Amino acid sequence: MNRATSDRLQRTTEVPAQVPWNNNALQYARIKDELAPEVERVLASGAYVLSEDVTGFEREFAAYCGVRHGVGVHSGTDAISILLRAIGLGPGDEVLVPVNSCSSEPNAIMLAGATPVPVDIDARTYNLDPEAVAAAIGPNTRLIHAVHAYGQPCAMGDIIKIARDHGVPVLEDISLAPGTTIDGERVGRFGDFAVASFGHGKILNAAGNGGGIIITDDATVAERARDLATYGSGFVSEAQPVAEAYLGPSGRAWLEPAFNSFLDAIQAATLRVKLRHLDRWLAERGERARWYDECLAELDVVTPHIAEGVTCAYRGYIIRVRDRNRVQAHLLEAGVETRAWYTPPVHLQPAMARYGYREGDFPAGEAFARELILLPLYPELETSQVEHVARTLRDALGGA
Ligand SMILES: Cc1ncc(COP(=O)(O)O)c(C=O)c1O
């Protein structure tokens, strides 16, 4: 695909689409009366970082997920990078990642100096295939990055069992599925640690692209992550002494080069408001998925398979079609904005060339990446819009 076509497919609309990809403005209109005064309050307070809004959100989000500690940071990428540093991963260490996932995950792993090792997906759920995880674990594997991709929790029971058998910790990535459940329990508490992004396109998003969190029951990891997120500051110890005359009352000093990664108070206040709506939004997303299920039932497309015992946040409604690029272009002509995340699969991204993977290495993930389309799905989507998508799709497939 050339750059012009790609720009056309990925563009944010210049003219309003009939079924836009993005719902941020519509969502804001629904909660404006609650949200606008909170943002105004933070602005007026002058406390823009490290405030009660931030600690409040950290506490509330961690509690929502059933986890003890939360450390707010600037982005999901920072959350992964900081967590890896906090648990001592770096050069020579390997982290397993799903081959169909956002480049931000292997990117963060590489930024931490570690090596991302792609793992094939289950051809029905598009999540990590536990058997492929077991096969990929090697002597240098230090972490399994279990992403709940596309809003559906992955097979945590199987993955955790494999991880425990090999003494490898599990990082849950709940960026695309906050609030979803496995056997009635919310994601984020199954792994040893979890991260979330609150970037602008996420199900729980901040007002902008800044926001992420690390959650864990491990107080030591949480404290270390917090120090790393604040430039690498920390309490001075005998191992790194500083003369009394130079130490301020906090007893802290700069211990190591690290990150400037605060969760801003405006974003935290925004997220606190939105978190109160999340369960309702998830129910509304599920309802819209049912509409798609019904409207697409007769068409020659593969619709989502949701595993037994889990709920799904539907980060877009995934379909698989032959001749994906043509179908996607047809939908766009009719005002339906879609995405083909995540293609190329991780191992075929140019940034991964140094590891020498080839086409054919991950057959399930490659086939999926060639065929997937994410149809727009959000709580504000109307039945007439879903019907328009279905009609347009039927036309597109008829012309195949
Ligand atoms: C599953 C997942 N993890 C992590 C990230 C990184 O988050 P951010 O964009 O906030 O850096 C993203 C998305 O961008 C993501 O989809």
mmCIF file of C-alpha atoms in Angstrom, residues 39-54 262-269:
data_model
loop_
_atom_site.group_PDB
_atom_site.id
_atom_site.type_symbol
_atom_site.label_atom_id
_atom_site.label_comp_id
_atom_site.label_asym_id
_atom_site.label_seq_id
_atom_site.Cartn_x
_atom_site.Cartn_y
_atom_site.Cartn_z
ATOM 1 C CA VAL A 39 -10.725 20.040 35.021
ATOM 2 C CA GLU A 40 -11.507 23.625 35.997
ATOM 3 C CA ARG A 41 -10.950 22.748 39.668
ATOM 4 C CA VAL A 42 -7.513 21.276 38.949
ATOM 5 C CA LEU A 43 -6.527 24.275 36.840
ATOM 6 C CA ALA A 44 -7.605 26.643 39.580
ATOM 7 C CA SER A 45 -5.797 24.624 42.280
ATOM 8 C CA GLY A 46 -2.394 25.101 40.660
ATOM 9 C CA ALA A 47 -1.463 21.527 41.728
ATOM 10 C CA TYR A 48 -0.672 19.922 38.388
ATOM 11 C CA VAL A 49 1.475 16.946 39.417
ATOM 12 C CA LEU A 50 1.897 14.673 42.455
ATOM 13 C CA SER A 51 -1.418 15.873 43.878
ATOM 14 C CA GLU A 52 -4.347 14.186 45.606
ATOM 15 C CA ASP A 53 -5.977 13.807 42.186
ATOM 16 C CA VAL A 54 -3.099 11.572 41.145
ATOM 17 C CA PHE A 262 4.289 11.846 35.882
ATOM 18 C CA LEU A 263 0.600 11.243 35.466
ATOM 19 C CA ASP A 264 -0.658 14.842 35.218
ATOM 20 C CA ALA A 265 -3.319 15.925 37.705
ATOM 21 C CA ILE A 266 -5.693 17.041 34.915
ATOM 22 C CA GLN A 267 -5.469 13.581 33.357
ATOM 23 C CA ALA A 268 -5.891 11.882 36.735
ATOM 24 C CA ALA A 269 -8.991 13.982 37.519
#
